[in-house]
Amino acid sequence: MFHLSSMINWIQLILLLLVLLITWYFYKFYIRRWLSPLQKIPGCPYHPIVGNMLEVRKSEAMTSTIKWMKDLKSKIIRFYFFGGQERLLVADPDIFRHVLVTNSKNYVRYGIGLKLLDWMDIQPLFVLSGENHHVIRKVSNPAFSLQALYACDFGFLEMVPVFNEKALSLINQWSEIITDNENGADIGVQMGLSGLTLDVICKCGCEYELQAIENIKTYDVERFPEYVKQHWSKDNFHCSFLDLLPFSKHMPFKRNKRLSEDIAYVKKLATTIIQKKEHHLKESGKYPHKDILSILMSARDEEGLGLSDKDLFGQILGFLIAGYETTSTSMTWTLLQLAQNPDIQDKVRSEVQQVLGTSTTEITPGHLDKLHYLTCVIKETLRLLPPITSLFRKSLHDDKFKDYDIPAGTIIGLHIGALHRLNWEDPDRFNPERFMTSTEEDSKKFLPFGFGPYMCIGNKFAYMEMKTVLALLVKNFKFTMVPGYTFRRVTSIVMRPSPSLVLRVTKV
Ligand code: HEM
């Protein structure tokens, strides 16, 4: 008589599991890969467990992707994530268009800030896709569209004074550090700009005076940047094995304790701000239309329904996160370029002096329109050093890129950094003049804000803020390199110089 229970003893069970595990391993890491249609796309050698991630982690930001593409002579390549997961990297302008615009419905966002979403249960605009994204984007557009803003009594025209006010605070602070020292002083410009953008986005976003410029070292002010850095920076290139473990958030790590405290702090702050606005509504019967939050709070759909408190909380937090470090890092990179290229810095200063005249201290939207050369300098910085270096998407259905079949479920990294370095003439040279006469073709290979339905909603806001602040800084100060300062480009969501940029600043 055949008795299954008597045959399978523990040793046999373990052996069976081992055989299954080895079969699964060989299938996953060796066989399945060879059956994939993506095999036709050029790819680098990789490790079956860590893929190409060690090289990504060790090298300076952007360099591994650009090197692989140059070596393989292709602007679409295969690379492997932890666990040997097959992915694509793209720097081809036509494929960028295809994914972001022409066939954008077939692609959803992949892997941004997922850990935090899991913890906080919020859905900011920049993580949403499809219909959910469309609904929130529609509600948010009025807060960012120039056309609408010019016609209303709120918006950027009100925000430019905020950019001026915060730039002047920073100028005063730096002037005090320099005092009358004609050799100037070595100033942590990256830290100063970080405080400035944080103040700007808190005031324009929700009328909140954080005063980070004055108090950058205080606990509350440090908390927000730290929260963004530590907890939103786990993306497709920059997470550790620990982050990938499903139970990592339940482990008694110090950083998990800190995360809970930070989340509690940020939640409390956002709730206080929203409650203050609601109180104002009860008192006065209308929202003071001065900031992004008020506009979102008064938005109604066709059925007269507004955003829930949870949605408001998620959106406002999302705008603070998305609008803060991207802009401060772009200004930091621009000052670094100006310090490295004194002729270009002089040219910017001449333009600012010409447009503003000697007596004007406050910049208006009219002035901003005339600062053409400064705009080219900012664009050239965003081309060479885009703060967001890649956008990840996942295909919903089968698709085709040129001659390659792309199966449903493929993860694609649209590499903005490589797009900007592999499609321009003399790409590594800082040459703002190239933007003086840019063509339709050029716009396809310059996408620091993305493109299509998910394009950065705050791009006009960012340009205006950067132009106002940089014009005032260059008008008041001269920036040169501190002898011996060297840096590496590092990325945790935003690509920044490390160590933090210090420049020698003298009064003009
Ligand atoms: C130089 C500064 C900035 C850069 C380089 C930048 C870059 C980007 C990029 C590349 C995206 C597209 C993401 C994607 O396609 O998945 C994006 C989206 C977004 N950005 Fe920005 N950004 C900047 C400033 C700002 C500012 C100042 C704000 C808000 C005040 C902002 C708010 C957003 C939001 C809400 C989204 C999501 C848009 C959507 O999904 O519809 N950004 N940004």
PDB file of N, CA and C in Angstrom, residues 93-140:
ATOM      1  N   PRO A  93      15.434  60.948 -28.144  1.00  0.00           N
ATOM      2  CA  PRO A  93      14.359  61.947 -28.063  1.00  0.00           C
ATOM      3  C   PRO A  93      13.018  61.430 -28.583  1.00  0.00           C
ATOM      4  N   ASP A  94      13.040  60.592 -29.639  1.00  0.00           N
ATOM      5  CA  ASP A  94      11.765  60.100 -30.196  1.00  0.00           C
ATOM      6  C   ASP A  94      11.071  59.144 -29.219  1.00  0.00           C
ATOM      7  N   ILE A  95      11.881  58.317 -28.547  1.00  0.00           N
ATOM      8  CA  ILE A  95      11.259  57.384 -27.586  1.00  0.00           C
ATOM      9  C   ILE A  95      10.734  58.177 -26.369  1.00  0.00           C
ATOM     10  N   PHE A  96      11.465  59.208 -25.966  1.00  0.00           N
ATOM     11  CA  PHE A  96      10.970  60.082 -24.878  1.00  0.00           C
ATOM     12  C   PHE A  96       9.563  60.593 -25.234  1.00  0.00           C
ATOM     13  N   ARG A  97       9.435  61.151 -26.454  1.00  0.00           N
ATOM     14  CA  ARG A  97       8.138  61.696 -26.909  1.00  0.00           C
ATOM     15  C   ARG A  97       7.062  60.620 -26.874  1.00  0.00           C
ATOM     16  N   HIS A  98       7.462  59.432 -27.404  1.00  0.00           N
ATOM     17  CA  HIS A  98       6.500  58.336 -27.515  1.00  0.00           C
ATOM     18  C   HIS A  98       5.945  57.984 -26.128  1.00  0.00           C
ATOM     19  N   VAL A  99       6.845  57.831 -25.147  1.00  0.00           N
ATOM     20  CA  VAL A  99       6.406  57.405 -23.814  1.00  0.00           C
ATOM     21  C   VAL A  99       5.676  58.540 -23.083  1.00  0.00           C
ATOM     22  N   LEU A 100       6.200  59.768 -23.226  1.00  0.00           N
ATOM     23  CA  LEU A 100       5.640  60.870 -22.425  1.00  0.00           C
ATOM     24  C   LEU A 100       4.404  61.507 -23.060  1.00  0.00           C
ATOM     25  N   VAL A 101       4.312  61.422 -24.395  1.00  0.00           N
ATOM     26  CA  VAL A 101       3.206  62.130 -25.051  1.00  0.00           C
ATOM     27  C   VAL A 101       2.345  61.197 -25.905  1.00  0.00           C
ATOM     28  N   THR A 102       2.924  60.718 -27.028  1.00  0.00           N
ATOM     29  CA  THR A 102       2.101  60.019 -28.025  1.00  0.00           C
ATOM     30  C   THR A 102       1.368  58.812 -27.443  1.00  0.00           C
ATOM     31  N   ASN A 103       2.079  58.005 -26.684  1.00  0.00           N
ATOM     32  CA  ASN A 103       1.434  56.809 -26.124  1.00  0.00           C
ATOM     33  C   ASN A 103       1.463  56.853 -24.593  1.00  0.00           C
ATOM     34  N   SER A 104       1.316  58.069 -24.044  1.00  0.00           N
ATOM     35  CA  SER A 104       1.488  58.215 -22.577  1.00  0.00           C
ATOM     36  C   SER A 104       0.465  57.396 -21.779  1.00  0.00           C
ATOM     37  N   LYS A 105      -0.691  57.108 -22.408  1.00  0.00           N
ATOM     38  CA  LYS A 105      -1.721  56.331 -21.676  1.00  0.00           C
ATOM     39  C   LYS A 105      -1.242  54.910 -21.376  1.00  0.00           C
ATOM     40  N   ASN A 106      -0.250  54.456 -22.149  1.00  0.00           N
ATOM     41  CA  ASN A 106       0.247  53.091 -21.939  1.00  0.00           C
ATOM     42  C   ASN A 106       1.300  53.014 -20.835  1.00  0.00           C
ATOM     43  N   TYR A 107       1.659  54.160 -20.239  1.00  0.00           N
ATOM     44  CA  TYR A 107       2.765  54.147 -19.264  1.00  0.00           C
ATOM     45  C   TYR A 107       2.347  54.776 -17.944  1.00  0.00           C
ATOM     46  N   VAL A 108       2.622  54.064 -16.848  1.00  0.00           N
ATOM     47  CA  VAL A 108       2.321  54.629 -15.524  1.00  0.00           C
ATOM     48  C   VAL A 108       3.629  54.902 -14.799  1.00  0.00           C
ATOM     49  N   ARG A 109       3.554  55.817 -13.862  1.00  0.00           N
ATOM     50  CA  ARG A 109       4.766  56.120 -13.085  1.00  0.00           C
ATOM     51  C   ARG A 109       5.183  54.912 -12.268  1.00  0.00           C
ATOM     52  N   TYR A 110       6.478  54.831 -12.029  1.00  0.00           N
ATOM     53  CA  TYR A 110       6.961  53.653 -11.310  1.00  0.00           C
ATOM     54  C   TYR A 110       7.943  54.021 -10.204  1.00  0.00           C
ATOM     55  N   GLY A 111       7.608  53.625  -8.984  1.00  0.00           N
ATOM     56  CA  GLY A 111       8.607  53.562  -7.910  1.00  0.00           C
ATOM     57  C   GLY A 111       9.061  54.842  -7.251  1.00  0.00           C
ATOM     58  N   ILE A 112       8.283  55.941  -7.298  1.00  0.00           N
ATOM     59  CA  ILE A 112       8.765  57.149  -6.626  1.00  0.00           C
ATOM     60  C   ILE A 112       8.140  57.224  -5.229  1.00  0.00           C
ATOM     61  N   GLY A 113       8.977  57.394  -4.255  1.00  0.00           N
ATOM     62  CA  GLY A 113       8.508  57.625  -2.891  1.00  0.00           C
ATOM     63  C   GLY A 113       7.524  56.571  -2.389  1.00  0.00           C
ATOM     64  N   LEU A 114       7.614  55.350  -2.971  1.00  0.00           N
ATOM     65  CA  LEU A 114       6.619  54.338  -2.618  1.00  0.00           C
ATOM     66  C   LEU A 114       6.635  54.025  -1.129  1.00  0.00           C
ATOM     67  N   LYS A 115       7.837  54.020  -0.558  1.00  0.00           N
ATOM     68  CA  LYS A 115       7.966  53.675   0.854  1.00  0.00           C
ATOM     69  C   LYS A 115       7.148  54.638   1.698  1.00  0.00           C
ATOM     70  N   LEU A 116       7.266  55.916   1.357  1.00  0.00           N
ATOM     71  CA  LEU A 116       6.568  56.889   2.183  1.00  0.00           C
ATOM     72  C   LEU A 116       5.061  56.845   1.967  1.00  0.00           C
ATOM     73  N   LEU A 117       4.666  56.565   0.735  1.00  0.00           N
ATOM     74  CA  LEU A 117       3.234  56.467   0.479  1.00  0.00           C
ATOM     75  C   LEU A 117       2.653  55.385   1.355  1.00  0.00           C
ATOM     76  N   ASP A 118       3.422  54.324   1.462  1.00  0.00           N
ATOM     77  CA  ASP A 118       3.026  53.201   2.271  1.00  0.00           C
ATOM     78  C   ASP A 118       2.840  53.638   3.743  1.00  0.00           C
ATOM     79  N   TRP A 119       3.750  54.475   4.215  1.00  0.00           N
ATOM     80  CA  TRP A 119       3.713  54.913   5.607  1.00  0.00           C
ATOM     81  C   TRP A 119       2.614  55.948   5.851  1.00  0.00           C
ATOM     82  N   MET A 120       2.492  56.872   4.888  1.00  0.00           N
ATOM     83  CA  MET A 120       1.655  58.034   5.182  1.00  0.00           C
ATOM     84  C   MET A 120       0.283  57.976   4.558  1.00  0.00           C
ATOM     85  N   ASP A 121       0.098  57.072   3.600  1.00  0.00           N
ATOM     86  CA  ASP A 121      -1.171  56.952   2.909  1.00  0.00           C
ATOM     87  C   ASP A 121      -1.575  58.269   2.263  1.00  0.00           C
ATOM     88  N   ILE A 122      -0.640  58.885   1.535  1.00  0.00           N
ATOM     89  CA  ILE A 122      -0.986  60.091   0.794  1.00  0.00           C
ATOM     90  C   ILE A 122      -0.640  59.897  -0.685  1.00  0.00           C
ATOM     91  N   GLN A 123      -1.293  60.665  -1.535  1.00  0.00           N
ATOM     92  CA  GLN A 123      -1.123  60.510  -2.979  1.00  0.00           C
ATOM     93  C   GLN A 123      -0.848  61.854  -3.636  1.00  0.00           C
ATOM     94  N   PRO A 124       0.360  62.418  -3.464  1.00  0.00           N
ATOM     95  CA  PRO A 124       0.636  63.687  -4.143  1.00  0.00           C
ATOM     96  C   PRO A 124       0.599  63.509  -5.657  1.00  0.00           C
ATOM     97  N   LEU A 125       0.374  64.638  -6.360  1.00  0.00           N
ATOM     98  CA  LEU A 125       0.244  64.598  -7.816  1.00  0.00           C
ATOM     99  C   LEU A 125       1.388  63.847  -8.489  1.00  0.00           C
ATOM    100  N   PHE A 126       2.614  64.047  -7.996  1.00  0.00           N
ATOM    101  CA  PHE A 126       3.752  63.496  -8.733  1.00  0.00           C
ATOM    102  C   PHE A 126       3.917  61.980  -8.619  1.00  0.00           C
ATOM    103  N   VAL A 127       3.036  61.315  -7.856  1.00  0.00           N
ATOM    104  CA  VAL A 127       3.100  59.850  -7.875  1.00  0.00           C
ATOM    105  C   VAL A 127       1.897  59.251  -8.602  1.00  0.00           C
ATOM    106  N   LEU A 128       0.909  60.102  -8.943  1.00  0.00           N
ATOM    107  CA  LEU A 128      -0.314  59.565  -9.536  1.00  0.00           C
ATOM    108  C   LEU A 128      -0.152  59.324 -11.030  1.00  0.00           C
ATOM    109  N   SER A 129      -0.998  58.426 -11.567  1.00  0.00           N
ATOM    110  CA  SER A 129      -1.030  58.174 -13.012  1.00  0.00           C
ATOM    111  C   SER A 129      -2.487  58.037 -13.434  1.00  0.00           C
ATOM    112  N   GLY A 130      -2.705  58.056 -14.768  1.00  0.00           N
ATOM    113  CA  GLY A 130      -4.026  57.772 -15.339  1.00  0.00           C
ATOM    114  C   GLY A 130      -5.105  58.726 -14.866  1.00  0.00           C
ATOM    115  N   GLU A 131      -6.318  58.175 -14.674  1.00  0.00           N
ATOM    116  CA  GLU A 131      -7.482  59.002 -14.351  1.00  0.00           C
ATOM    117  C   GLU A 131      -7.304  59.748 -13.022  1.00  0.00           C
ATOM    118  N   ASN A 132      -6.731  59.060 -12.022  1.00  0.00           N
ATOM    119  CA  ASN A 132      -6.523  59.707 -10.718  1.00  0.00           C
ATOM    120  C   ASN A 132      -5.661  60.956 -10.876  1.00  0.00           C
ATOM    121  N   HIS A 133      -4.634  60.827 -11.713  1.00  0.00           N
ATOM    122  CA  HIS A 133      -3.743  61.960 -11.962  1.00  0.00           C
ATOM    123  C   HIS A 133      -4.504  63.082 -12.666  1.00  0.00           C
ATOM    124  N   HIS A 134      -5.280  62.696 -13.682  1.00  0.00           N
ATOM    125  CA  HIS A 134      -5.990  63.676 -14.503  1.00  0.00           C
ATOM    126  C   HIS A 134      -6.909  64.559 -13.633  1.00  0.00           C
ATOM    127  N   VAL A 135      -7.623  63.901 -12.697  1.00  0.00           N
ATOM    128  CA  VAL A 135      -8.584  64.634 -11.855  1.00  0.00           C
ATOM    129  C   VAL A 135      -7.853  65.665 -10.993  1.00  0.00           C
ATOM    130  N   ILE A 136      -6.788  65.237 -10.322  1.00  0.00           N
ATOM    131  CA  ILE A 136      -6.085  66.156  -9.402  1.00  0.00           C
ATOM    132  C   ILE A 136      -5.334  67.225 -10.195  1.00  0.00           C
ATOM    133  N   ARG A 137      -4.780  66.863 -11.353  1.00  0.00           N
ATOM    134  CA  ARG A 137      -4.052  67.841 -12.168  1.00  0.00           C
ATOM    135  C   ARG A 137      -5.018  68.949 -12.609  1.00  0.00           C
ATOM    136  N   LYS A 138      -6.239  68.543 -12.988  1.00  0.00           N
ATOM    137  CA  LYS A 138      -7.224  69.528 -13.460  1.00  0.00           C
ATOM    138  C   LYS A 138      -7.541  70.538 -12.350  1.00  0.00           C
ATOM    139  N   VAL A 139      -7.692  70.020 -11.142  1.00  0.00           N
ATOM    140  CA  VAL A 139      -7.991  70.890 -10.003  1.00  0.00           C
ATOM    141  C   VAL A 139      -6.795  71.806  -9.694  1.00  0.00           C
ATOM    142  N   SER A 140      -5.585  71.277  -9.887  1.00  0.00           N
ATOM    143  CA  SER A 140      -4.384  72.033  -9.494  1.00  0.00           C
ATOM    144  C   SER A 140      -3.950  73.047 -10.550  1.00  0.00           C
TER     145      SER A 140
END
